[in-house]
Amino acid sequence: MSGRQHKETEIARRIRAKGLAAQRTSAQIADEIHEACSAHFSTTRIKSHRLAHGIALADVIEQVRALFERDSKPTPGIGETLLSAYESGLKRPGPEYLHYLCTVYRVEPAALGYDGPCICGNSHRATPKLAEQVLERPALPAERERLHPSVESVPDAEEDENILRRTLLNLLRADTAFSQQLDGPILGACEGIRRRMDETLVAATVSAAMLDQWEEATISFGRQYTTTAPLRLLCDVLLELSAVRTAMSRRQPIDLQERLCRMAAQLSGLSGMILINLGDHRLARSFFRTGRTAADETGDRALRAWICARESLVPLYFGDAREALNLAKKSRDLAGSTPCPAQAMAPVVEARALAMLSGGESKKEVVDQAKRALARARSAFSHMKTEDQEDVAFGYTERQLYFYQGDVLTKLGQTIEAEVVLDQALTKYEDHILDQTLIRLDQAQCRLIDGDVKEAVVIGTRALSLVSDEHLTELIVRPAMALEQAIMASDPNAPGLDAYRAELRRSRRPQLKGGGA
């Protein structure tokens, strides 16, 4: 048995066996499991009780449904996905579900990790006959299979994939109004797939034809990066990553294993990029770390440098320019003399980080250092392969180079040069609304620096008005709010400022739930 979840189950099984031999109660065994597993596996108290009884999620659900039926209540909507969310700490059971879970495990809410008394006002320590029959009887063969699943059919993996499939189905419905926000079940599914990929990488026969299909799908996802709404693309990418993980769960011939690791690195890196667009920097960093683990298995310096360069955008966009600078330098060192996208991308991130660290002060040494970095980027770009110059996700394109150069020059206060470059960049981003908006916000900053507050407000308002709700993520909101603050500092009564604020804070449509209750 391999993997973090299996280790947790193995430890719990041993503790349960010893506890039963010593005639300890299930509650005492649960306490021992929690004490032994919480530090290493983040095992919650409610999950410890299920492990102490030696049963699967499905058994608990059936018992809760039986208790609802006994009490002449309608069949509850609780399922394995929701119970898994309780056990992972992503959700808290409501008063009614908590009452029945306490009844199943024959403990009080505090024992399951929840404060306050149960709504029934009675003690749950008495053992109902029905509960005793379900919980204490020997497991049937089918149930033992659920308790000891094979790698190919881990229940949690199937739950995570189902959450993403339901989310994708809802996104594909033309009549569904939604805003692209990550809710608890989606976050749990993302983290679950990433964590299991980590487990597979440290643990580790698929056909060559299947590998070819996966590689083609990975390249296709990279092409869709600029044209497909982020949450929809994330679902597709993670389902593919989950399929790759399943193939990696058994050791492959070395040449196939290397190809699988390459795809795992690319898909993990692409997931991190999408999560940046969705504004979740914590989960983005986690996926980049997974990507680094996979890339290290390939020994490919260019791939490792690409992951590192992409990861440097997380601290760059979310407020730690110094860490972004360090990661960019690390990416440059990894790339070495190998012509690759990271050789062009890393110096641009260096220049952007230097401009941010300057705090808007155009000190000559900072300007010169940043411009030298941009010159290195242009030189590296000219030596890249043609296919890498056309790949917006796994390569580095000319329009990206223009955009980032314009952003650096704007932050350095070099407005004349910046506006020329930003105009060129805008003409090349006809199919990517996120970058179009960021470019226009930089143009507004240039006008503001030059003292034209009114025009800055007009450009900023137009930029936000062109963004749909699904693309109005933190990646856009942060620079838009920075522009608002700069305008207020210059002229708090600037004409059109109220309209700009209204666009920035316009009401969102209802959040789409990705799965579970």
Short mmCIF file of C-alpha atoms in Angstrom, two decimals:
data_model
loop_
_atom_site.label_atom_id
_atom_site.label_comp_id
_atom_site.label_asym_id
_atom_site.label_seq_id
_atom_site.Cartn_x
_atom_site.Cartn_y
_atom_site.Cartn_z
CA MET A 1 0.00 0.00 0.00
CA SER A 2 1.44 3.40 -1.00
CA GLY A 3 0.45 7.01 -0.74
CA ARG A 4 -0.36 9.32 2.11
CA GLN A 5 -4.00 8.31 2.41
CA HIS A 6 -3.12 4.62 2.47
CA LYS A 7 -0.50 5.20 5.16
CA GLU A 8 -3.08 7.02 7.26
CA THR A 9 -5.50 4.09 6.85
CA GLU A 10 -2.79 1.55 7.69
CA ILE A 11 -1.86 3.37 10.91
CA ALA A 12 -5.53 3.69 11.89
CA ARG A 13 -6.12 -0.01 11.18
CA ARG A 14 -3.27 -1.05 13.47
CA ILE A 15 -4.46 1.25 16.25
CA ARG A 16 -8.00 -0.09 15.91
CA ALA A 17 -6.85 -3.72 16.02
CA LYS A 18 -4.81 -3.14 19.18
CA GLY A 19 -7.64 -1.16 20.74
CA LEU A 20 -10.21 -3.87 20.10
CA ALA A 21 -7.84 -6.48 21.51
CA ALA A 22 -7.48 -4.35 24.64
CA GLN A 23 -11.30 -3.94 24.79
CA ARG A 24 -11.17 -0.16 24.38
CA THR A 25 -14.29 1.69 23.20
CA SER A 26 -14.57 3.13 19.70
CA ALA A 27 -14.37 6.63 21.16
CA GLN A 28 -11.09 5.81 22.90
CA ILE A 29 -9.69 4.28 19.70
CA ALA A 30 -10.73 7.41 17.78
CA ASP A 31 -8.82 9.60 20.23
CA GLU A 32 -5.70 7.46 19.74
CA ILE A 33 -6.02 7.64 15.95
CA HIS A 34 -6.41 11.41 16.05
CA GLU A 35 -3.39 11.79 18.29
CA ALA A 36 -1.25 9.58 16.04
CA CYS A 37 -2.39 10.90 12.64
CA SER A 38 -3.40 14.56 13.01
CA ALA A 39 0.13 15.96 12.88
CA HIS A 40 1.21 13.98 9.82
CA PHE A 41 -2.03 13.67 7.84
CA SER A 42 -4.21 16.53 9.21
CA THR A 43 -6.70 13.87 10.28
CA THR A 44 -9.78 15.53 11.79
CA ARG A 45 -11.64 14.22 14.83
CA ILE A 46 -14.73 13.33 12.81
CA LYS A 47 -12.64 11.27 10.39
CA SER A 48 -10.87 9.59 13.31
CA HIS A 49 -14.21 8.18 14.48
CA ARG A 50 -14.96 6.67 11.08
CA LEU A 51 -11.49 5.12 10.98
CA ALA A 52 -11.98 3.85 14.53
CA HIS A 53 -15.08 1.96 13.39
CA GLY A 54 -13.22 0.61 10.35
CA ILE A 55 -15.91 1.61 7.87
CA ALA A 56 -16.07 3.50 4.56
CA LEU A 57 -17.80 6.79 3.75
CA ALA A 58 -20.62 4.88 2.06
CA ASP A 59 -21.36 2.95 5.27
CA VAL A 60 -21.78 6.16 7.26
CA ILE A 61 -24.07 7.62 4.59
CA GLU A 62 -26.27 4.51 4.60
CA GLN A 63 -26.49 4.61 8.39
CA VAL A 64 -27.54 8.28 8.36
CA ARG A 65 -30.19 7.50 5.73
CA ALA A 66 -31.43 4.58 7.81
CA LEU A 67 -31.79 6.85 10.83
CA PHE A 68 -33.72 9.43 8.75
CA GLU A 69 -36.03 6.64 7.56
CA ARG A 70 -36.48 5.40 11.13
CA ASP A 71 -37.55 8.91 12.16
CA SER A 72 -39.98 9.14 9.18
CA LYS A 73 -38.02 11.94 7.54
CA PRO A 74 -37.43 12.47 3.80
CA THR A 75 -34.25 10.93 2.38
CA PRO A 76 -31.38 13.33 3.22
CA GLY A 77 -29.20 14.94 0.55
CA ILE A 78 -25.97 13.99 2.30
CA GLY A 79 -23.54 12.04 0.12
CA GLU A 80 -19.94 10.92 0.14
CA THR A 81 -18.72 14.23 -1.30
CA LEU A 82 -20.34 16.23 1.50
CA LEU A 83 -19.15 13.85 4.22
CA SER A 84 -15.65 13.99 2.76
CA ALA A 85 -15.83 17.80 2.95
CA TYR A 86 -16.75 17.50 6.64
CA GLU A 87 -13.83 15.16 7.25
CA SER A 88 -11.35 17.41 5.45
CA GLY A 89 -12.53 20.49 7.35
CA LEU A 90 -13.80 22.30 4.24
CA LYS A 91 -17.37 22.33 5.58
CA ARG A 92 -19.13 22.05 8.94
CA PRO A 93 -22.27 19.90 9.27
CA GLY A 94 -25.51 21.70 10.02
CA PRO A 95 -27.34 21.01 13.31
CA GLU A 96 -29.48 18.18 11.89
CA TYR A 97 -26.67 16.32 10.13
CA LEU A 98 -24.44 16.79 13.19
CA HIS A 99 -27.16 15.20 15.35
CA TYR A 100 -27.32 12.10 13.16
CA LEU A 101 -23.52 11.83 12.85
CA CYS A 102 -23.33 11.93 16.64
CA THR A 103 -25.98 9.19 16.71
CA VAL A 104 -24.01 7.04 14.28
CA TYR A 105 -20.74 7.36 16.18
CA ARG A 106 -22.46 7.41 19.62
CA VAL A 107 -20.54 10.47 20.85
CA GLU A 108 -21.21 14.13 21.64
CA PRO A 109 -20.43 16.95 19.16
CA ALA A 110 -17.23 17.88 21.02
CA ALA A 111 -15.81 14.42 20.33
CA LEU A 112 -16.25 15.07 16.58
CA GLY A 113 -14.48 18.41 16.89
CA TYR A 114 -17.52 20.72 17.06
CA ASP A 115 -18.47 23.12 19.86
CA GLY A 116 -21.81 23.28 21.59
CA PRO A 117 -24.48 20.73 22.54
CA CYS A 118 -26.52 18.70 20.06
CA ILE A 119 -29.91 20.11 19.07
CA CYS A 120 -31.66 17.06 20.53
CA GLY A 121 -30.47 17.92 24.05
CA ASN A 122 -29.90 14.22 24.81
CA SER A 123 -26.81 12.11 25.26
CA HIS A 124 -25.61 10.08 22.29
CA ARG A 125 -23.48 7.68 24.31
CA ALA A 126 -26.28 5.08 24.47
CA THR A 127 -25.86 2.51 21.71
CA PRO A 128 -28.90 2.23 19.42
CA LYS A 129 -29.43 -1.34 18.28
CA LEU A 130 -29.62 -0.34 14.62
CA ALA A 131 -26.38 1.59 14.77
CA GLU A 132 -24.65 -1.26 16.58
CA GLN A 133 -25.69 -3.73 13.89
CA VAL A 134 -24.34 -1.58 11.08
CA LEU A 135 -21.14 -0.35 12.72
CA GLU A 136 -19.89 -3.39 14.59
CA ARG A 137 -20.68 -6.26 12.25
CA PRO A 138 -17.81 -7.80 10.23
CA ALA A 139 -17.26 -6.15 6.85
CA LEU A 140 -18.57 -7.96 3.80
CA PRO A 141 -16.16 -8.59 0.88
CA ALA A 142 -17.54 -5.65 -1.10
CA GLU A 143 -17.08 -3.38 1.90
CA ARG A 144 -13.52 -4.61 2.45
CA GLU A 145 -12.81 -3.57 -1.14
CA ARG A 146 -14.09 -0.08 -0.30
CA LEU A 147 -11.90 0.02 2.80
CA HIS A 148 -8.80 -1.11 0.90
CA PRO A 149 -9.23 0.35 -2.58
CA SER A 150 -6.81 -0.29 -5.41
CA VAL A 151 -4.82 2.59 -6.79
CA GLU A 152 -7.01 2.67 -9.89
CA SER A 153 -10.24 3.24 -7.91
CA VAL A 154 -9.45 5.41 -4.89
CA PRO A 155 -12.85 6.75 -3.76
CA ASP A 156 -11.53 10.22 -2.93
CA ALA A 157 -9.97 10.50 -6.40
CA GLU A 158 -13.30 9.62 -8.02
CA GLU A 159 -15.11 12.16 -5.84
CA ASP A 160 -12.67 14.93 -6.82
CA GLU A 161 -13.04 14.10 -10.51
CA ASN A 162 -16.83 14.05 -10.20
CA ILE A 163 -16.80 17.50 -8.58
CA LEU A 164 -14.80 18.87 -11.50
CA ARG A 165 -17.01 17.10 -14.06
CA ARG A 166 -20.14 18.58 -12.48
CA THR A 167 -18.54 22.03 -12.48
CA LEU A 168 -17.55 21.65 -16.12
CA LEU A 169 -21.07 20.49 -17.04
CA ASN A 170 -22.59 23.55 -15.36
CA LEU A 171 -20.10 25.83 -17.12
CA LEU A 172 -21.02 24.32 -20.49
CA ARG A 173 -24.73 25.00 -20.03
CA ALA A 174 -25.42 28.06 -22.10
CA ASP A 175 -28.32 29.18 -19.91
CA THR A 176 -26.35 29.05 -16.65
CA ALA A 177 -25.37 32.40 -15.15
CA PHE A 178 -22.22 32.17 -13.13
CA SER A 179 -19.19 34.03 -11.86
CA GLN A 180 -15.89 32.22 -11.86
CA GLN A 181 -15.14 31.78 -8.19
CA LEU A 182 -13.52 28.87 -6.40
CA ASP A 183 -15.80 27.42 -3.72
CA GLY A 184 -14.97 24.87 -1.03
CA PRO A 185 -15.65 21.64 -2.97
CA ILE A 186 -13.72 22.85 -6.03
CA LEU A 187 -10.77 23.90 -3.89
CA GLY A 188 -10.86 20.53 -2.15
CA ALA A 189 -10.94 18.68 -5.48
CA CYS A 190 -8.03 20.75 -6.85
CA GLU A 191 -5.94 20.12 -3.75
CA GLY A 192 -6.87 16.42 -3.70
CA ILE A 193 -5.72 15.81 -7.27
CA ARG A 194 -2.51 17.78 -6.70
CA ARG A 195 -1.75 15.93 -3.44
CA ARG A 196 -2.30 12.51 -5.00
CA MET A 197 0.01 13.48 -7.85
CA ASP A 198 2.65 14.37 -5.24
CA GLU A 199 2.14 10.97 -3.60
CA THR A 200 2.47 9.16 -6.90
CA LEU A 201 5.61 11.05 -7.85
CA VAL A 202 7.39 10.06 -4.67
CA ALA A 203 6.04 6.51 -4.69
CA ALA A 204 5.91 5.70 -8.61
CA THR A 205 1.80 -0.33 -18.84
CA VAL A 206 0.44 2.52 -20.60
CA SER A 207 0.52 2.34 -24.40
CA ALA A 208 2.59 4.72 -26.50
CA ALA A 209 -0.58 5.66 -28.41
CA MET A 210 -2.28 6.75 -25.21
CA LEU A 211 0.77 8.82 -24.29
CA ASP A 212 0.62 10.49 -27.69
CA GLN A 213 -3.03 11.42 -27.08
CA TRP A 214 -2.25 12.87 -23.65
CA GLU A 215 0.64 14.90 -25.04
CA GLU A 216 -1.60 16.27 -27.78
CA ALA A 217 -4.25 17.15 -25.18
CA THR A 218 -1.64 18.93 -23.05
CA ILE A 219 -0.51 21.03 -26.03
CA SER A 220 -4.15 21.78 -26.86
CA PHE A 221 -4.81 23.02 -23.32
CA GLY A 222 -1.84 25.36 -23.69
CA ARG A 223 -3.37 26.81 -26.85
CA GLN A 224 -6.72 27.28 -25.07
CA TYR A 225 -5.06 29.19 -22.21
CA THR A 226 -5.80 32.60 -23.76
CA THR A 227 -9.24 31.84 -25.16
CA THR A 228 -11.08 29.60 -22.67
CA ALA A 229 -12.61 30.87 -19.42
CA PRO A 230 -10.24 29.97 -16.53
CA LEU A 231 -12.47 27.78 -14.36
CA ARG A 232 -13.67 25.70 -17.30
CA LEU A 233 -10.10 25.15 -18.52
CA LEU A 234 -8.97 24.27 -14.98
CA CYS A 235 -11.53 21.46 -14.82
CA ASP A 236 -10.32 20.03 -18.13
CA VAL A 237 -6.64 20.26 -17.18
CA LEU A 238 -7.11 18.66 -13.77
CA LEU A 239 -9.12 15.76 -15.16
CA GLU A 240 -6.25 15.11 -17.57
CA LEU A 241 -3.74 15.41 -14.72
CA SER A 242 -5.73 12.87 -12.73
CA ALA A 243 -5.60 10.43 -15.67
CA VAL A 244 -1.84 10.88 -15.93
CA ARG A 245 -1.49 10.24 -12.20
CA THR A 246 -3.39 6.97 -12.54
CA ALA A 247 -0.97 5.85 -15.28
CA MET A 248 2.00 6.77 -13.09
CA SER A 249 0.72 4.80 -10.11
CA ARG A 250 2.64 1.78 -11.35
CA ARG A 251 6.21 2.01 -12.53
CA GLN A 252 6.56 2.28 -16.29
CA PRO A 253 9.53 1.68 -18.60
CA ILE A 254 11.95 4.56 -18.09
CA ASP A 255 11.21 6.26 -21.43
CA LEU A 256 7.44 6.21 -20.81
CA GLN A 257 7.87 7.31 -17.21
CA GLU A 258 9.85 10.34 -18.35
CA ARG A 259 7.11 11.33 -20.79
CA LEU A 260 4.48 10.98 -18.05
CA CYS A 261 6.56 13.13 -15.69
CA ARG A 262 6.91 15.78 -18.39
CA MET A 263 3.14 15.88 -18.89
CA ALA A 264 2.59 15.98 -15.11
CA ALA A 265 4.96 18.97 -14.86
CA GLN A 266 3.31 20.81 -17.75
CA LEU A 267 -0.26 20.16 -16.56
CA SER A 268 0.63 21.12 -12.96
CA GLY A 269 2.33 24.29 -14.20
CA LEU A 270 -0.65 25.14 -16.40
CA SER A 271 -2.98 24.60 -13.42
CA GLY A 272 -0.86 27.04 -11.43
CA MET A 273 -1.08 29.60 -14.24
CA ILE A 274 -4.88 29.29 -14.39
CA LEU A 275 -5.16 29.62 -10.62
CA ILE A 276 -3.16 32.87 -10.81
CA ASN A 277 -5.84 34.14 -13.21
CA LEU A 278 -8.53 32.99 -10.75
CA GLY A 279 -6.77 34.81 -7.91
CA ASP A 280 -5.86 31.83 -5.69
CA HIS A 281 -2.13 32.32 -5.14
CA ARG A 282 -1.86 29.71 -2.35
CA LEU A 283 -3.17 26.87 -4.48
CA ALA A 284 -1.19 28.15 -7.48
CA ARG A 285 2.04 27.85 -5.49
CA SER A 286 1.11 24.32 -4.46
CA PHE A 287 0.65 23.27 -8.09
CA PHE A 288 3.95 24.85 -9.09
CA ARG A 289 5.67 22.87 -6.32
CA THR A 290 4.08 19.70 -7.68
CA GLY A 291 5.25 20.71 -11.14
CA ARG A 292 8.81 21.15 -9.85
CA THR A 293 8.74 17.66 -8.35
CA ALA A 294 7.63 16.19 -11.68
CA ALA A 295 10.08 18.27 -13.72
CA ASP A 296 12.98 17.17 -11.51
CA GLU A 297 12.22 13.58 -12.53
CA THR A 298 12.82 14.43 -16.20
CA GLY A 299 16.23 16.07 -15.78
CA ASP A 300 15.15 18.65 -18.40
CA ARG A 301 16.74 22.00 -17.48
CA ALA A 302 14.45 23.94 -19.82
CA LEU A 303 11.31 22.43 -18.27
CA ARG A 304 12.54 23.04 -14.72
CA ALA A 305 13.42 26.63 -15.61
CA TRP A 306 9.96 27.15 -17.19
CA ILE A 307 8.17 25.97 -14.03
CA CYS A 308 10.32 28.26 -11.87
CA ALA A 309 9.78 31.26 -14.16
CA ARG A 310 6.03 30.72 -14.14
CA GLU A 311 6.01 30.34 -10.35
CA SER A 312 7.82 33.69 -10.02
CA LEU A 313 4.64 35.39 -11.29
CA VAL A 314 2.78 34.41 -8.11
CA PRO A 315 4.77 36.66 -5.75
CA LEU A 316 5.08 39.25 -8.54
CA TYR A 317 1.29 39.60 -8.86
CA PHE A 318 0.49 39.15 -5.18
CA GLY A 319 2.87 41.53 -3.49
CA ASP A 320 6.34 40.07 -2.85
CA ALA A 321 8.61 41.51 -5.54
CA ARG A 322 11.79 40.41 -3.77
CA GLU A 323 10.77 36.75 -3.82
CA ALA A 324 9.78 37.11 -7.48
CA LEU A 325 13.26 38.48 -8.20
CA ASN A 326 14.89 35.52 -6.44
CA LEU A 327 12.77 32.96 -8.31
CA ALA A 328 13.49 34.68 -11.63
CA LYS A 329 17.23 34.49 -10.96
CA LYS A 330 16.87 30.83 -10.00
CA SER A 331 15.03 30.20 -13.28
CA ARG A 332 17.80 31.94 -15.21
CA ASP A 333 20.42 29.77 -13.47
CA LEU A 334 18.45 26.60 -14.23
CA ALA A 335 18.18 27.51 -17.90
CA GLY A 336 21.90 28.19 -18.16
CA SER A 337 22.96 28.45 -21.80
CA THR A 338 20.09 26.29 -23.09
CA PRO A 339 17.94 28.30 -25.55
CA CYS A 340 14.44 28.05 -24.06
CA PRO A 341 11.40 30.19 -23.13
CA ALA A 342 12.62 30.70 -19.55
CA GLN A 343 15.74 32.48 -20.86
CA ALA A 344 13.45 35.21 -22.19
CA MET A 345 10.81 35.12 -19.47
CA ALA A 346 13.05 35.18 -16.39
CA PRO A 347 14.84 38.48 -17.25
CA VAL A 348 11.46 40.15 -17.87
CA VAL A 349 10.27 39.07 -14.40
CA GLU A 350 13.55 40.41 -12.98
CA ALA A 351 12.92 43.76 -14.66
CA ARG A 352 9.31 43.91 -13.40
CA ALA A 353 10.39 43.02 -9.85
CA LEU A 354 13.12 45.69 -9.92
CA ALA A 355 10.59 48.26 -11.12
CA MET A 356 8.22 47.32 -8.28
CA LEU A 357 11.00 47.47 -5.70
CA SER A 358 11.91 50.96 -6.90
CA GLY A 359 8.53 52.16 -5.62
CA GLY A 360 7.93 54.30 -8.70
CA GLU A 361 11.15 56.28 -8.18
CA SER A 362 13.02 56.45 -11.48
CA LYS A 363 16.51 56.11 -10.06
CA LYS A 364 19.02 55.88 -12.87
CA GLU A 365 20.71 52.72 -11.56
CA VAL A 366 17.36 50.90 -11.23
CA VAL A 367 16.22 52.02 -14.69
CA ASP A 368 19.53 50.95 -16.23
CA GLN A 369 19.46 47.57 -14.46
CA ALA A 370 15.86 46.88 -15.53
CA LYS A 371 16.56 47.91 -19.14
CA ARG A 372 19.60 45.62 -19.26
CA ALA A 373 17.36 42.75 -18.13
CA LEU A 374 14.88 43.61 -20.91
CA ALA A 375 17.71 43.63 -23.43
CA ARG A 376 18.73 40.13 -22.28
CA ALA A 377 15.13 39.01 -22.73
CA ARG A 378 14.94 40.35 -26.29
CA SER A 379 18.24 38.69 -27.15
CA ALA A 380 17.10 35.35 -25.70
CA PHE A 381 13.77 35.61 -27.55
CA SER A 382 15.57 36.00 -30.88
CA HIS A 383 17.37 32.68 -30.29
CA MET A 384 14.26 30.68 -29.32
CA LYS A 385 12.76 28.03 -31.58
CA THR A 386 9.90 29.22 -33.78
CA GLU A 387 7.43 26.84 -32.13
CA ASP A 388 8.35 28.22 -28.68
CA GLN A 389 7.81 31.78 -29.94
CA GLU A 390 4.26 30.83 -30.92
CA ASP A 391 3.31 28.92 -27.74
CA VAL A 392 1.59 31.27 -25.30
CA ALA A 393 1.52 28.78 -22.40
CA PHE A 394 4.63 26.58 -22.61
CA GLY A 395 6.68 29.01 -24.69
CA TYR A 396 7.07 32.79 -24.79
CA THR A 397 5.51 34.90 -27.54
CA GLU A 398 6.37 38.26 -29.02
CA ARG A 399 3.17 39.78 -27.72
CA GLN A 400 4.00 38.65 -24.17
CA LEU A 401 7.39 40.31 -24.55
CA TYR A 402 5.76 43.58 -25.68
CA PHE A 403 3.21 43.47 -22.86
CA TYR A 404 5.73 42.88 -20.10
CA GLN A 405 8.17 45.44 -21.49
CA GLY A 406 5.37 48.01 -21.46
CA ASP A 407 4.47 47.09 -17.89
CA VAL A 408 8.10 47.48 -16.75
CA LEU A 409 8.50 50.85 -18.46
CA THR A 410 5.22 52.06 -16.93
CA LYS A 411 6.34 51.11 -13.43
CA LEU A 412 9.68 52.84 -14.05
CA GLY A 413 7.86 56.02 -15.10
CA GLN A 414 9.25 55.86 -18.65
CA THR A 415 5.87 56.81 -20.10
CA ILE A 416 6.89 57.82 -23.63
CA GLU A 417 8.56 54.48 -24.32
CA ALA A 418 5.88 52.60 -22.39
CA GLU A 419 2.96 53.96 -24.43
CA VAL A 420 4.61 53.00 -27.72
CA VAL A 421 5.24 49.44 -26.53
CA LEU A 422 1.78 49.10 -24.91
CA ASP A 423 0.07 50.20 -28.14
CA GLN A 424 1.98 47.49 -29.99
CA ALA A 425 1.08 44.92 -27.35
CA LEU A 426 -2.63 45.79 -27.44
CA THR A 427 -2.87 45.11 -31.18
CA LYS A 428 -1.46 41.62 -30.60
CA TYR A 429 -3.89 40.61 -27.80
CA GLU A 430 -7.17 40.51 -29.69
CA ASP A 431 -8.12 37.11 -28.24
CA HIS A 432 -7.14 37.52 -24.58
CA ILE A 433 -9.35 39.83 -22.52
CA LEU A 434 -7.30 39.49 -19.32
CA ASP A 435 -4.10 40.83 -20.87
CA GLN A 436 -6.01 43.43 -22.88
CA THR A 437 -7.40 44.79 -19.63
CA LEU A 438 -4.03 44.79 -17.85
CA ILE A 439 -2.47 46.62 -20.83
CA ARG A 440 -5.21 49.28 -20.75
CA LEU A 441 -4.75 49.74 -17.00
CA ASP A 442 -1.04 50.32 -17.64
CA GLN A 443 -1.96 52.88 -20.32
CA ALA A 444 -4.16 54.63 -17.76
CA GLN A 445 -1.25 54.68 -15.32
CA CYS A 446 0.95 56.27 -17.98
CA ARG A 447 -1.59 59.07 -18.51
CA LEU A 448 -1.86 59.58 -14.77
CA ILE A 449 1.93 59.83 -14.41
CA ASP A 450 1.91 62.45 -17.17
CA GLY A 451 -0.73 64.45 -15.25
CA ASP A 452 -3.77 63.72 -17.45
CA VAL A 453 -6.07 62.48 -14.70
CA LYS A 454 -9.27 62.79 -16.74
CA GLU A 455 -7.94 60.63 -19.59
CA ALA A 456 -6.58 58.09 -17.09
CA VAL A 457 -10.09 57.68 -15.63
CA VAL A 458 -11.63 57.34 -19.11
CA ILE A 459 -9.14 54.64 -20.19
CA GLY A 460 -9.50 52.74 -16.89
CA THR A 461 -13.31 52.83 -17.00
CA ARG A 462 -13.37 51.57 -20.59
CA ALA A 463 -10.93 48.78 -19.70
CA LEU A 464 -13.16 47.49 -16.89
CA SER A 465 -16.38 47.87 -18.91
CA LEU A 466 -15.01 45.42 -21.51
CA VAL A 467 -14.36 42.73 -18.88
CA SER A 468 -17.14 40.19 -18.28
CA ASP A 469 -17.96 39.10 -14.75
CA GLU A 470 -16.27 35.75 -15.31
CA HIS A 471 -12.93 37.48 -16.00
CA LEU A 472 -13.17 40.10 -13.24
CA THR A 473 -10.88 38.14 -10.92
CA GLU A 474 -8.35 39.33 -8.35
CA LEU A 475 -5.71 39.46 -11.09
CA ILE A 476 -7.66 42.38 -12.61
CA VAL A 477 -9.12 43.86 -9.42
CA ARG A 478 -5.76 44.41 -7.68
CA PRO A 479 -4.18 46.69 -10.34
CA ALA A 480 -7.55 48.35 -10.92
CA MET A 481 -7.77 49.27 -7.23
CA ALA A 482 -4.17 50.47 -7.30
CA LEU A 483 -5.11 52.78 -10.18
CA GLU A 484 -8.12 54.03 -8.20
CA GLN A 485 -5.92 54.87 -5.22
CA ALA A 486 -3.40 56.67 -7.44
CA ILE A 487 -6.20 58.72 -9.05
CA MET A 488 -7.61 59.67 -5.65
CA ALA A 489 -4.16 60.70 -4.45
CA SER A 490 -3.87 62.96 -7.50
CA ASP A 491 -7.45 64.29 -7.63
CA PRO A 492 -10.14 62.82 -5.34
CA ASN A 493 -12.82 64.71 -7.30
CA ALA A 494 -11.63 63.62 -10.74
CA PRO A 495 -14.46 63.64 -13.35
CA GLY A 496 -15.73 60.13 -14.06
CA LEU A 497 -14.21 58.58 -10.93
CA ASP A 498 -17.64 57.45 -9.67
CA ALA A 499 -18.28 55.62 -12.95
CA TYR A 500 -14.87 53.93 -12.66
CA ARG A 501 -15.68 52.79 -9.12
CA ALA A 502 -19.06 51.49 -10.25
CA GLU A 503 -17.41 49.31 -12.91
CA LEU A 504 -14.83 48.05 -10.45
CA ARG A 505 -17.41 47.18 -7.80
CA ARG A 506 -20.30 46.16 -10.01
CA SER A 507 -22.51 43.41 -8.55
CA ARG A 508 -21.54 39.84 -9.36
CA ARG A 509 -23.88 37.12 -10.57
CA PRO A 510 -24.61 34.19 -8.24
CA GLN A 511 -21.63 32.00 -7.50
CA LEU A 512 -21.59 28.63 -9.23
CA LYS A 513 -21.25 25.69 -6.94
CA GLY A 514 -18.86 23.12 -8.24
CA GLY A 515 -20.18 20.04 -6.55
CA GLY A 516 -21.42 18.64 -3.31
CA ALA A 517 -24.11 20.23 -1.16
#
